[in-house]
Amino acid sequence: MLRRALRLGLGPGLLGRGLGTHREGSTLAWDGKVSEIKKKIQSILPGGAWSPLCDTSHLPPEHSDVVIVGGGVLGLSVAYWLKRLEKQQGAIRVLVVERDHTYSQASTVLSVGGIRQQFSLPENIQLSLFSVEFLRNINEYLAVVDDPPLDLQFNPSGYLFLASEEGATIMENNVKVQRPTHFSRQEGAKVCLMSPEQLQKKFPWINTEGVALASYGLENEGWFDPWCLLQGLRRKVQSMGVLFCHGEVTRFVSSSNHMETTSGEKVTLRRIHEVHVKVDRSQEYQPVECAIVVIAAGAWSGQIAELAGIGKGPPGTLQGTRLPVEPRKRYVYLWHCPQGPGLEAPLVADPSGAYFRREGLGNNYLGGYSPTEEEEPDPGNLEVDHDFFQEKVWPHLARRVPAFETLKVRRAWAGYYDYNTFDQNGVVGPHPLVVNMYFATGFSGHGLQQAPAVGRAVAEVMLEGRFQTIDLSPFLFSRFYLGEKAQEHCII
Amino acid sequence: MAAPRASLRLVAPVWNGGTSGIRGLSRAVDPEGSPRKGRTLLRFLADRFYDVEAVREYLLQKQVLKVLQKNRFQDKEWMRPNGRGLSGELWKLREVPVEAVDASGCAINYQGLDNLLALKELQSLSLQCCPHVDDWCLSRLHQLANSLRELSLAGCPRISERGLACLHHLQNLRRLDISDLPAVSNPGLTQILVEEMLPNCEVLGADWAQGLKLGPEEQTRDTASSPIPA
């Protein structure tokens, strides 16, 4: 029994006389233990390496009610409306996890910054209308004590969509949907249809060859500075008490519940309990216990959804339905044209898919072109292809505006669309199987202009359980499984 | 129409009682105009105590909402002919189309413009020194494109060249005054671009040579032309 006690490594006081005889087997392990204990005591004493209070300020908190993955304009908008619509001040603890605090690849800041109501779906029109009202009164919504008011640099110059013969009937139908008769509040988009002759008279620098109809937004359309909106949201949201974390989501820890529907079908419902947030440039991670997760990660939402296990299942079932959002690279070019269109130029969208707008007072113009499926560039990096401008963009521009035959490209950049390959419209609302996950992503190039309204809609679904102001049921995740496309025809 | 077309000039003085309060309000919201010492103490306290911060935010929200309410009230006055002041005359003349409106110094804002835009025969509009008229308001003026001949925006602190770009709808405009707009970044260049945009309009504003500096030859000529008698 004494030998057993020795093997267990009990203190030397109990051994007493027996120590010398049992040296070989146990003393080496015992010596090691003594030196370990000595090292620990030395580190605890002042001057040593251990400190009882470790600095965890770079880590996110251990618990949070809502974790929003992605700190771009959509994520911040959801955070803002959550804090604004919560029943009691400080009731909900929100954490925004953003991987890159410089926003170097975020779609928000690389965007051309346009806002329009000329869409084909009524939900898109309502989203844009509310967002424009938000932007107009931005200093009432995002006022922070002691900070200067925001200047969005909004250009109310409108959008001009040109349609060829084939597109003319679609455009006419769209304008009927956009105008006030379809809305009970007598609000709608102020859009006027123009024939080629009227177009030529109004904008003499346009070549109307091939144009059958044009729709021109007169009010509440134009472009603004997205960086200003982002910073305004950020500082307001920080003043409301939302926590920010600089890190990357690497894992979701969830639990499953096997249940049966009323018709006897087996369903597996999952609930996420923890989000593992990895700190930048380190292996350290923090498991954040949360009640709700919101995916607003833009172009990388598809990857985050896969981490959460969405799409892992036999194809054709609800479990096997992936989130069809992937990054698509789009180029934007800035050029100078001394004889170009004047101050009145709206954002012109050609039927071929090329678009341009003025930038500033110095006859500089911004524009681009959405490539077809076959010509899609590789979204691995954000390198600009200058030949794309020469071959694809310039011919269309020069045909539409003859003054653009002489121009000089000054700068170019590339950004991602969080492209929804299913129907190019956003994914909003809860997931049917993962009960505490919500989406606010997949807007395929018109996310910035709908962000304030979408943020409010997601906050309403999370707090009240259903959409209240704008009904976004056509944008729920379940449409991917049911095959119901909410197709938007007016995509630039 | 039996009565001769009298050009009604509706002037703002009835509402001046309300405007000074609003101008004081905008000064409070804008931090530059307030006394420095009081502000730094409040800021110091707000940075350290949650309660002070919450109270300040609440007061700020109240102030911001107050501006909105005052404007709405004023606009109802404008529309209803049986308000105070000019009520008797307005009632008799309500069939007469309004041709000119002088809203200088008036605290009219985006919603308030609804009332002006309802005047479909308006020929002359003066929005001089209106503190809340900004680019968004200018984008609404296209509804007056058929009749508006004269527009004055002098001295409005919130109008920039981006708002001036949407004046191209007003093709019947013959006189436009865009002088003294502090928010316009490049007044000379803006003047040229607006003149190109509205070829039939006489644009009063900044002198196009305002932003230009004298070249070296002209500078020496200047000093030579004013010799001090020896």
XYZ file of C-alpha atoms in Angstrom:
722
model
C 0.000 0.000 0.000
C 2.858 2.328 0.743
C 4.327 1.607 -2.710
C 1.044 2.558 -4.293
C 1.060 5.768 -2.315
C 4.573 6.452 -3.569
C 3.534 5.938 -7.183
C 0.714 8.374 -6.686
C 3.361 10.922 -5.816
C 2.332 11.902 -2.308
C 4.429 14.337 -0.304
C 7.804 13.391 1.106
C 6.645 13.934 4.693
C 4.670 10.696 4.609
C 7.557 8.614 3.347
C 9.951 9.556 6.052
C 12.493 6.704 6.473
C 11.367 4.847 3.306
C 12.750 7.471 0.901
C 16.228 6.130 0.593
C 15.190 2.525 -0.222
C 12.728 3.508 -3.013
C 14.995 5.935 -4.812
C 15.226 4.455 -8.361
C 11.593 4.205 -9.494
C 10.074 7.406 -8.283
C 12.792 9.976 -7.507
C 13.354 11.180 -11.127
C 9.658 12.029 -11.546
C 9.700 13.533 -8.073
C 12.691 15.771 -8.861
C 11.004 17.021 -11.981
C 7.893 17.873 -10.034
C 9.887 19.766 -7.413
C 11.618 21.865 -10.060
C 8.282 22.598 -11.733
C 6.819 23.735 -8.436
C 9.869 25.907 -7.834
C 9.503 27.516 -11.279
C 5.828 28.242 -10.657
C 6.566 29.845 -7.294
C 9.263 31.969 -8.879
C 6.950 33.222 -11.598
C 4.194 34.106 -9.130
C 6.517 36.182 -6.984
C 7.026 39.785 -8.157
C 9.461 39.983 -11.027
C 8.263 36.743 -12.522
C 6.504 36.124 -15.817
C 3.008 35.238 -14.576
C 0.443 37.888 -13.853
C -2.970 37.074 -12.409
C -4.698 39.690 -14.567
C -4.124 38.769 -18.223
C -4.917 41.402 -20.766
C -7.788 40.151 -22.899
C -8.777 43.542 -24.299
C -8.025 42.416 -27.833
C -10.459 39.519 -27.498
C -14.209 39.788 -27.944
C -16.441 39.299 -24.907
C -17.322 35.797 -23.805
C -21.067 36.348 -24.072
C -23.122 38.372 -26.471
C -26.808 38.290 -27.318
C -26.367 38.957 -31.024
C -23.232 38.368 -33.068
C -23.163 40.106 -36.445
C -20.609 38.588 -38.803
C -19.396 41.415 -41.017
C -18.961 45.112 -40.241
C -19.858 46.669 -43.582
C -22.816 48.924 -44.183
C -25.367 46.087 -43.897
C -23.957 44.704 -40.664
C -23.765 48.150 -39.078
C -27.258 48.966 -40.257
C -28.630 45.837 -38.575
C -26.742 46.758 -35.389
C -28.120 50.323 -35.504
C -31.729 49.278 -35.902
C -31.415 46.565 -33.261
C -30.268 49.153 -30.752
C -32.861 51.615 -31.899
C -35.817 49.248 -31.818
C -34.961 47.405 -28.608
C -37.673 47.737 -25.990
C -35.421 48.909 -23.169
C -32.198 50.813 -23.550
C -29.251 48.460 -23.183
C -31.415 45.349 -23.328
C -29.537 43.661 -26.170
C -25.825 43.124 -26.277
C -24.595 43.275 -29.844
C -21.161 42.310 -31.122
C -19.986 43.159 -34.634
C -17.141 40.978 -35.882
C -15.159 42.508 -38.727
C -12.097 40.855 -40.203
C -10.539 43.929 -41.781
C -10.790 47.276 -40.019
C -9.313 49.109 -42.977
C -12.214 47.860 -45.159
C -9.714 47.384 -47.979
C -11.788 44.722 -49.753
C -15.247 45.597 -48.481
C -17.844 46.167 -51.162
C -19.270 49.167 -49.299
C -16.351 51.506 -49.768
C -15.359 50.348 -53.254
C -18.855 50.960 -54.566
C -19.830 53.674 -57.033
C -22.354 54.852 -54.450
C -25.521 55.142 -56.509
C -29.064 55.011 -55.198
C -32.145 54.562 -57.385
C -35.771 53.542 -57.188
C -35.935 52.194 -60.723
C -36.362 48.524 -59.939
C -38.856 45.971 -61.138
C -39.808 44.400 -57.791
C -42.051 46.526 -55.522
C -40.054 45.391 -52.487
C -36.848 46.787 -53.966
C -38.570 50.091 -54.709
C -39.883 50.383 -51.161
C -36.470 49.550 -49.729
C -34.836 52.272 -51.806
C -37.514 54.818 -50.949
C -37.014 54.347 -47.233
C -33.237 54.375 -47.621
C -33.335 57.656 -49.489
C -35.477 59.169 -46.747
C -32.935 57.879 -44.217
C -30.082 59.498 -46.156
C -31.945 62.770 -46.504
C -32.468 62.962 -42.740
C -29.212 61.302 -41.844
C -28.303 63.923 -39.289
C -31.471 63.190 -37.365
C -30.983 59.442 -37.408
C -27.246 59.341 -36.764
C -26.727 62.404 -34.568
C -24.021 61.915 -31.942
C -23.436 64.446 -29.189
C -20.323 66.579 -29.748
C -19.638 65.227 -33.247
C -20.005 67.330 -36.402
C -22.953 66.627 -38.725
C -22.414 64.258 -41.637
C -22.069 65.512 -45.192
C -22.978 62.692 -47.530
C -22.141 64.726 -50.671
C -25.322 63.547 -52.310
C -25.693 64.375 -56.009
C -29.428 64.368 -56.774
C -28.802 64.000 -60.504
C -30.870 60.871 -61.064
C -30.478 57.697 -63.087
C -31.150 57.454 -66.803
C -31.921 53.958 -68.063
C -31.865 53.442 -71.819
C -33.761 50.558 -73.385
C -33.536 49.033 -76.816
C -36.547 47.678 -78.731
C -36.636 44.383 -76.829
C -36.296 45.983 -73.445
C -38.866 48.740 -74.028
C -41.959 46.813 -72.891
C -40.200 45.564 -69.754
C -39.174 49.135 -68.978
C -42.727 50.401 -69.420
C -44.039 47.727 -67.064
C -41.369 48.551 -64.535
C -42.252 52.238 -64.587
C -45.908 51.385 -63.937
C -44.810 49.506 -60.815
C -42.550 52.363 -59.727
C -45.087 55.142 -59.991
C -47.334 56.198 -57.097
C -50.516 54.379 -58.115
C -49.218 51.144 -56.622
C -48.572 52.515 -53.163
C -51.248 53.426 -50.646
C -49.237 56.245 -49.113
C -49.180 58.125 -52.427
C -45.455 57.836 -52.485
C -43.537 56.269 -55.221
C -40.662 56.864 -57.522
C -40.787 60.003 -59.623
C -39.792 58.597 -62.949
C -40.517 59.990 -66.384
C -40.443 58.070 -69.637
C -38.809 59.740 -72.618
C -38.855 59.035 -76.314
C -35.587 59.222 -78.302
C -36.480 62.727 -79.571
C -37.151 64.067 -76.090
C -33.958 62.406 -74.932
C -31.946 64.077 -77.650
C -33.399 67.465 -76.803
C -32.714 67.130 -73.102
C -29.233 65.646 -73.328
C -27.726 66.688 -76.671
C -24.524 64.749 -75.989
C -26.291 61.358 -76.200
C -26.372 59.347 -79.392
C -29.873 57.869 -79.429
C -29.163 55.185 -82.023
C -30.695 51.916 -80.907
C -32.615 53.494 -78.021
C -36.376 52.948 -78.092
C -37.278 54.289 -74.646
C -35.582 55.942 -71.711
C -36.641 56.237 -68.101
C -35.265 59.121 -66.090
C -35.510 59.388 -62.318
C -36.297 62.964 -61.393
C -36.017 62.930 -57.629
C -34.506 60.857 -54.819
C -31.954 59.261 -57.140
C -28.308 59.966 -57.547
C -25.064 59.022 -55.862
C -23.321 59.742 -52.557
C -20.197 59.005 -50.553
C -20.440 55.469 -49.083
C -17.452 55.946 -46.796
C -19.229 58.815 -45.053
C -22.312 56.655 -44.460
C -20.145 53.868 -43.105
C -18.289 56.147 -40.703
C -21.511 57.812 -39.611
C -23.083 54.444 -38.844
C -19.952 53.265 -37.081
C -19.686 56.172 -34.708
C -23.432 56.203 -33.975
C -23.485 52.490 -33.353
C -20.476 52.753 -31.044
C -22.185 55.529 -29.119
C -25.236 53.275 -28.730
C -23.108 50.644 -27.050
C -22.436 48.066 -29.740
C -19.157 46.194 -29.248
C -16.713 45.856 -32.093
C -14.277 43.034 -32.551
C -11.376 42.761 -34.950
C -11.312 39.105 -35.818
C -12.475 36.337 -38.094
C -15.177 33.775 -37.490
C -13.674 30.320 -37.803
C -16.197 27.969 -36.298
C -19.754 27.641 -35.139
C -20.625 25.280 -32.308
C -24.190 24.136 -32.546
C -26.525 21.482 -31.261
C -29.114 19.529 -33.204
C -32.630 18.558 -32.367
C -34.323 15.791 -34.300
C -38.019 16.458 -34.653
C -40.980 15.402 -36.734
C -43.380 17.600 -38.638
C -47.126 17.100 -38.347
C -47.033 14.932 -41.465
C -44.439 12.642 -39.970
C -41.375 13.916 -41.881
C -38.120 13.944 -39.974
C -36.461 17.349 -39.619
C -33.194 18.287 -37.940
C -33.295 21.717 -36.358
C -30.013 23.242 -35.322
C -29.206 25.999 -32.907
C -25.885 27.791 -32.755
C -24.448 28.163 -29.271
C -20.988 29.539 -29.787
C -19.093 31.466 -32.394
C -15.327 31.050 -32.405
C -13.683 34.342 -33.297
C -10.018 34.115 -34.213
C -7.820 37.112 -33.562
C -5.960 38.582 -36.504
C -2.427 37.262 -37.142
C -2.526 34.895 -34.199
C -3.861 31.489 -33.319
C -5.738 32.853 -30.337
C -9.487 32.574 -30.532
C -12.381 33.371 -28.251
C -15.544 31.302 -28.103
C -18.377 33.819 -27.920
C -21.559 32.393 -26.496
C -24.469 33.912 -28.363
C -28.207 33.714 -28.827
C -28.491 34.915 -32.424
C -26.078 35.106 -35.341
C -26.551 37.483 -38.286
C -24.599 36.861 -41.477
C -23.819 40.175 -43.189
C -20.432 39.225 -44.562
C -21.034 40.429 -48.121
C -19.086 38.548 -50.746
C -17.865 35.964 -48.206
C -21.301 35.079 -46.850
C -21.304 31.828 -48.784
C -18.179 30.666 -46.956
C -19.529 31.666 -43.552
C -22.777 29.835 -44.260
C -20.804 26.687 -45.122
C -18.996 26.955 -41.796
C -22.372 26.922 -40.120
C -23.263 23.759 -41.952
C -25.806 25.272 -44.336
C -25.847 23.189 -47.462
C -24.411 20.036 -45.915
C -26.912 17.450 -46.822
C -28.251 15.498 -49.759
C -28.853 17.832 -52.733
C -32.472 18.653 -53.390
C -33.434 18.753 -49.715
C -33.750 21.794 -47.493
C -30.692 20.651 -45.577
C -28.705 20.424 -48.764
C -29.628 23.914 -50.012
C -26.559 26.143 -49.976
C -26.541 29.904 -49.660
C -25.877 30.809 -53.304
C -23.898 33.995 -52.623
C -20.438 34.235 -54.134
C -17.970 37.042 -54.821
C -17.947 38.498 -58.323
C -15.295 41.020 -59.314
C -16.362 44.259 -60.943
C -14.076 46.963 -62.303
C -14.626 50.703 -61.965
C -12.647 53.119 -64.137
C -12.147 56.858 -63.647
C -11.387 58.836 -66.780
C -11.050 62.435 -67.850
C -12.827 63.781 -70.923
C -12.616 67.532 -71.461
C -15.560 67.706 -73.903
C -17.752 65.306 -72.016
C -21.317 65.710 -70.730
C -21.962 68.741 -68.533
C -23.088 69.225 -64.963
C -26.585 67.900 -65.660
C -25.421 64.387 -66.573
C -27.254 61.660 -64.631
C -25.928 58.145 -64.111
C -26.503 56.737 -67.580
C -27.072 52.993 -67.961
C -26.751 51.752 -71.532
C -28.781 48.737 -72.734
C -25.493 46.936 -73.352
C -24.750 47.010 -69.605
C -22.157 49.805 -69.567
C -22.786 52.716 -67.194
C -21.068 55.977 -66.285
C -21.570 59.069 -64.140
C -19.849 62.378 -63.520
C -17.423 62.781 -60.643
C -16.834 66.278 -59.334
C -16.496 69.515 -61.276
C -13.447 68.665 -63.351
C -14.978 66.657 -66.242
C -13.991 63.350 -64.676
C -16.272 60.359 -65.103
C -16.662 57.015 -63.362
C -18.011 53.979 -65.071
C -17.916 50.297 -65.708
C -19.557 47.367 -67.366
C -21.088 44.175 -65.984
C -19.587 41.252 -67.886
C -21.613 38.275 -69.110
C -21.342 34.925 -67.350
C -18.631 33.690 -69.687
C -16.452 36.768 -69.311
C -16.495 36.803 -65.506
C -13.052 37.652 -64.127
C -11.458 35.502 -61.470
C -12.517 36.800 -58.035
C -9.363 35.594 -56.301
C -7.874 39.067 -55.999
C -8.759 42.692 -56.680
C -6.304 43.332 -59.526
C -7.621 45.549 -62.295
C -7.619 44.411 -65.900
C -7.029 47.520 -68.033
C -7.586 45.650 -71.286
C -11.147 45.057 -70.141
C -11.755 48.795 -70.451
C -10.232 48.989 -73.923
C -12.104 46.044 -75.305
C -15.406 45.911 -73.473
C -16.247 49.237 -71.839
C -14.907 51.918 -74.163
C -16.660 50.796 -77.384
C -20.076 50.935 -75.695
C -19.356 54.301 -74.076
C -18.053 55.853 -77.267
C -21.061 54.623 -79.185
C -23.490 56.107 -76.687
C -21.648 59.398 -76.033
C -19.540 60.437 -79.059
C -17.526 62.847 -76.892
C -16.076 59.828 -75.109
C -14.061 58.851 -78.139
C -11.254 60.969 -76.726
C -10.723 60.183 -73.111
C -7.883 59.287 -70.796
C -8.218 56.749 -67.993
C -6.820 58.178 -64.792
C -7.475 55.483 -62.206
C -9.222 52.180 -61.805
C -10.132 49.841 -59.010
C -12.010 46.603 -58.512
C -14.558 45.562 -55.932
C -16.743 42.561 -55.202
C -20.435 42.128 -55.755
C -21.971 39.756 -53.197
C -23.610 38.083 -56.144
C -26.674 35.949 -55.584
C -26.425 33.403 -58.392
C -30.065 32.385 -57.946
C -31.899 35.629 -58.717
C -29.549 38.593 -58.021
C -31.638 39.852 -55.107
C -30.896 39.969 -51.406
C -31.323 37.180 -48.882
C -33.045 38.518 -45.799
C -34.482 36.860 -42.723
C -34.125 33.609 -40.809
C -32.934 30.237 -42.030
C -35.675 27.596 -41.823
C -33.497 24.914 -40.179
C -30.832 26.806 -38.243
C -33.279 28.511 -35.935
C -31.148 31.348 -34.628
C -29.369 32.428 -37.795
C -30.438 35.433 -39.894
C -29.192 36.673 -43.243
C -28.680 40.186 -44.611
C -26.580 39.642 -47.694
C -26.518 38.735 -51.376
C -27.660 42.073 -52.808
C -25.573 41.759 -55.977
C -24.518 45.348 -56.366
C -27.456 47.224 -54.853
C -26.774 46.484 -51.183
C -25.446 49.922 -50.247
C -28.552 51.729 -51.420
C -30.909 49.382 -49.559
C -28.859 48.960 -46.396
C -30.811 51.257 -44.028
C -34.144 49.669 -44.925
C -32.823 46.097 -44.863
C -31.250 46.707 -41.457
C -34.617 47.796 -40.132
C -36.383 44.791 -41.660
C -33.920 42.281 -40.142
C -34.124 43.988 -36.750
C -37.924 43.757 -36.920
C -37.818 40.055 -37.716
C -35.417 39.437 -34.865
C -37.343 41.473 -32.284
C -40.966 41.030 -33.342
C -40.837 37.798 -35.278
C -42.136 39.159 -38.592
C -41.600 41.965 -41.087
C -43.593 45.021 -40.063
C -42.877 48.024 -42.231
C -41.725 46.451 -45.514
C -42.693 42.852 -46.209
C -39.614 41.098 -47.531
C -41.053 37.569 -47.627
C -40.021 37.134 -51.276
C -36.425 37.501 -50.077
C -36.391 34.713 -47.493
C -33.905 31.850 -47.674
C -36.623 29.257 -48.274
C -37.064 30.476 -51.844
C -33.849 28.684 -52.829
C -35.366 25.357 -51.839
C -38.824 26.082 -53.227
C -37.360 27.404 -56.473
C -39.320 30.685 -56.366
C -37.172 33.293 -58.021
C -37.619 36.929 -57.068
C -36.045 38.036 -60.325
C -34.926 41.611 -60.660
C -34.777 42.845 -64.253
C -33.028 46.170 -63.673
C -29.546 45.118 -62.651
C -26.515 47.203 -63.532
C -60.611 84.975 -65.257
C -62.492 88.160 -64.313
C -59.971 89.690 -61.891
C -56.753 91.046 -63.402
C -53.640 89.015 -62.769
C -52.091 90.628 -59.759
C -48.635 89.488 -58.932
C -48.792 88.446 -55.306
C -45.633 88.872 -53.363
C -45.906 86.788 -50.255
C -43.264 87.914 -47.849
C -41.968 86.129 -44.788
C -42.302 88.743 -41.951
C -45.304 86.972 -40.376
C -43.088 84.062 -39.522
C -40.076 85.966 -38.295
C -41.121 85.388 -34.705
C -40.451 81.719 -35.153
C -37.267 81.884 -37.145
C -34.980 83.454 -34.570
C -35.678 80.529 -32.301
C -34.713 78.115 -35.040
C -31.562 79.999 -35.909
C -30.594 79.815 -32.264
C -31.302 76.092 -32.423
C -28.985 75.515 -35.358
C -26.286 77.312 -33.466
C -26.750 74.930 -30.572
C -26.492 71.893 -32.794
C -23.428 73.281 -34.519
C -20.567 73.119 -32.006
C -18.406 75.882 -33.422
C -20.607 78.760 -32.309
C -21.026 77.815 -28.625
C -18.942 78.980 -25.672
C -15.809 76.898 -25.359
C -15.408 76.504 -21.602
C -18.921 75.223 -20.862
C -18.641 72.772 -23.721
C -15.363 71.213 -22.643
C -16.629 70.625 -19.094
C -19.754 68.927 -20.398
C -17.699 66.893 -22.821
C -15.341 65.876 -20.030
C -18.238 64.727 -17.897
C -19.960 62.967 -20.787
C -16.813 60.995 -21.550
C -16.646 59.722 -18.014
C -20.208 59.180 -16.847
C -22.841 57.207 -18.718
C -25.672 59.217 -17.131
C -24.390 62.565 -18.375
C -23.906 61.088 -21.842
C -27.445 59.708 -21.883
C -28.936 63.027 -20.762
C -27.018 64.929 -23.446
C -28.129 62.523 -26.155
C -31.731 62.857 -25.026
C -31.526 66.663 -25.142
C -29.933 66.544 -28.583
C -32.725 64.317 -29.915
C -35.320 66.681 -28.485
C -33.679 69.676 -30.167
C -33.443 67.905 -33.490
C -37.124 66.963 -33.376
C -38.154 70.484 -32.383
C -36.907 71.960 -35.670
C -39.054 69.508 -37.596
C -42.180 70.317 -35.584
C -41.821 74.070 -35.929
C -41.491 73.822 -39.687
C -44.574 71.679 -40.014
C -46.617 74.099 -37.965
C -45.474 76.983 -40.076
C -46.356 75.211 -43.277
C -49.925 74.620 -42.139
C -50.184 78.361 -41.567
C -49.055 79.029 -45.093
C -51.649 76.804 -46.667
C -54.705 77.679 -44.637
C -56.007 81.080 -45.686
C -57.870 81.587 -42.383
C -54.724 81.810 -40.272
C -53.587 85.004 -38.563
C -52.058 88.044 -40.273
C -52.852 88.185 -43.978
C -55.998 86.084 -43.632
C -58.565 88.541 -45.043
C -56.645 89.411 -48.191
C -55.657 85.826 -48.877
C -59.274 84.647 -48.727
C -60.392 87.163 -51.370
C -57.464 86.463 -53.616
C -57.456 82.694 -53.454
C -58.524 82.324 -57.076
C -55.611 84.438 -58.249
C -52.592 82.376 -59.210
C -49.493 83.207 -57.230
C -46.720 84.529 -59.440
C -43.946 85.468 -57.093
C -42.901 84.242 -53.693
C -40.265 85.824 -51.526
C -39.240 83.362 -48.853
C -35.925 84.989 -47.938
C -34.663 84.098 -44.531
C -37.573 81.725 -43.997
C -36.871 78.450 -42.211
C -38.510 76.406 -44.960
C -37.287 72.864 -45.429
C -37.799 69.823 -47.653
C -41.340 69.058 -46.433
C -42.268 72.746 -46.428
C -41.518 73.018 -50.126
C -44.682 70.969 -50.809
C -46.617 74.189 -50.447
C -44.490 76.175 -52.861
C -44.496 73.411 -55.452
C -48.282 73.396 -55.495
C -48.165 76.885 -57.056
C -48.089 75.831 -60.678
C -47.927 79.367 -62.113
C -45.049 80.555 -60.013
C -42.703 82.796 -61.975
C -40.357 84.213 -59.419
C -39.007 82.495 -56.330
C -36.574 83.927 -53.864
C -34.979 81.584 -51.348
C -32.224 83.908 -50.243
C -30.465 83.103 -46.995
C -32.774 80.209 -46.107
C -30.822 78.180 -43.543
C -32.465 74.801 -44.215
C -32.652 74.835 -48.017
C -30.139 72.270 -49.274
C -29.380 70.106 -52.322
C -32.345 67.809 -51.639
C -34.726 70.790 -51.796
C -33.277 71.896 -55.132
C -33.948 68.468 -56.594
C -37.665 69.072 -56.017
C -37.798 72.318 -57.988
C -38.194 70.456 -61.300
C -41.966 70.556 -60.712
C -41.900 74.320 -61.383
C -40.041 73.910 -64.669
C -42.905 75.175 -66.853
C -43.345 78.560 -65.274
C -40.337 79.548 -63.219
C -38.401 82.451 -64.717
C -36.489 83.859 -61.822
C -34.775 82.051 -58.967
C -32.561 83.407 -56.266
C -30.501 81.174 -53.998
C -28.015 83.722 -52.741
C -26.557 83.161 -49.325
C -28.018 79.725 -48.586
C -25.435 77.988 -46.417
C -26.309 74.404 -47.342
C -26.426 74.534 -51.133
C -23.490 73.032 -53.017
C -22.665 72.522 -56.694
C -24.287 69.080 -56.535
C -27.679 70.659 -55.913
C -27.128 73.263 -58.631
C -26.739 70.410 -61.125
C -30.447 69.580 -60.849
C -31.481 73.068 -61.907
C -31.093 72.024 -65.534
C -34.773 71.007 -65.588
C -35.736 74.697 -65.283
C -35.344 75.487 -68.974
C -37.583 78.589 -68.767
C -35.326 80.210 -66.225
C -34.056 83.610 -67.295
C -32.433 84.884 -64.133
C -30.554 82.814 -61.599
C -28.716 84.235 -58.630
C -26.146 81.908 -57.109
C -23.904 84.423 -55.416
C -22.428 83.971 -51.970
C -22.916 80.215 -51.543
C -20.392 79.212 -48.884
C -20.734 75.462 -49.447
C -19.846 75.591 -53.139
C -16.258 74.458 -53.439
C -15.223 76.294 -56.594
C -17.552 79.251 -57.279
C -15.903 80.438 -60.507
C -15.870 77.016 -62.151
C -19.392 76.277 -60.912
C -20.612 79.510 -62.489
C -19.176 78.514 -65.869
C -20.662 75.025 -65.688
C -24.092 76.349 -64.689
C -23.987 78.869 -67.554
C -23.232 76.016 -69.962
C -26.060 73.975 -68.499
C -28.647 76.795 -68.820
C -27.799 78.595 -72.069
C -30.845 80.935 -72.039
C -30.380 82.053 -68.486
C -28.527 85.011 -67.042
C -26.534 83.646 -64.127
C -25.502 86.092 -61.431
C -22.981 84.836 -59.089
C -19.339 84.675 -58.509
C -17.068 86.458 -60.884
C -15.411 83.732 -62.962
C -12.016 85.242 -62.267
C -12.518 85.020 -58.537
C -10.428 81.953 -57.923
C -7.660 82.956 -60.294
C -4.389 84.425 -59.153
C -2.556 87.147 -61.084
C 0.215 85.872 -63.347
C 3.820 87.140 -62.811
C 3.728 89.703 -65.721
C 0.454 91.140 -64.531
C 1.739 91.473 -61.011
C 4.757 93.570 -62.013
C 2.521 95.656 -64.293
C 0.274 96.317 -61.334
C 3.066 97.645 -59.138
C 4.471 99.664 -62.060
C 1.082 101.246 -62.825
C 0.747 102.817 -59.396
C 4.017 104.658 -58.916
C 4.606 106.558 -55.764
C 5.447 110.109 -56.705
C 9.048 110.547 -55.879
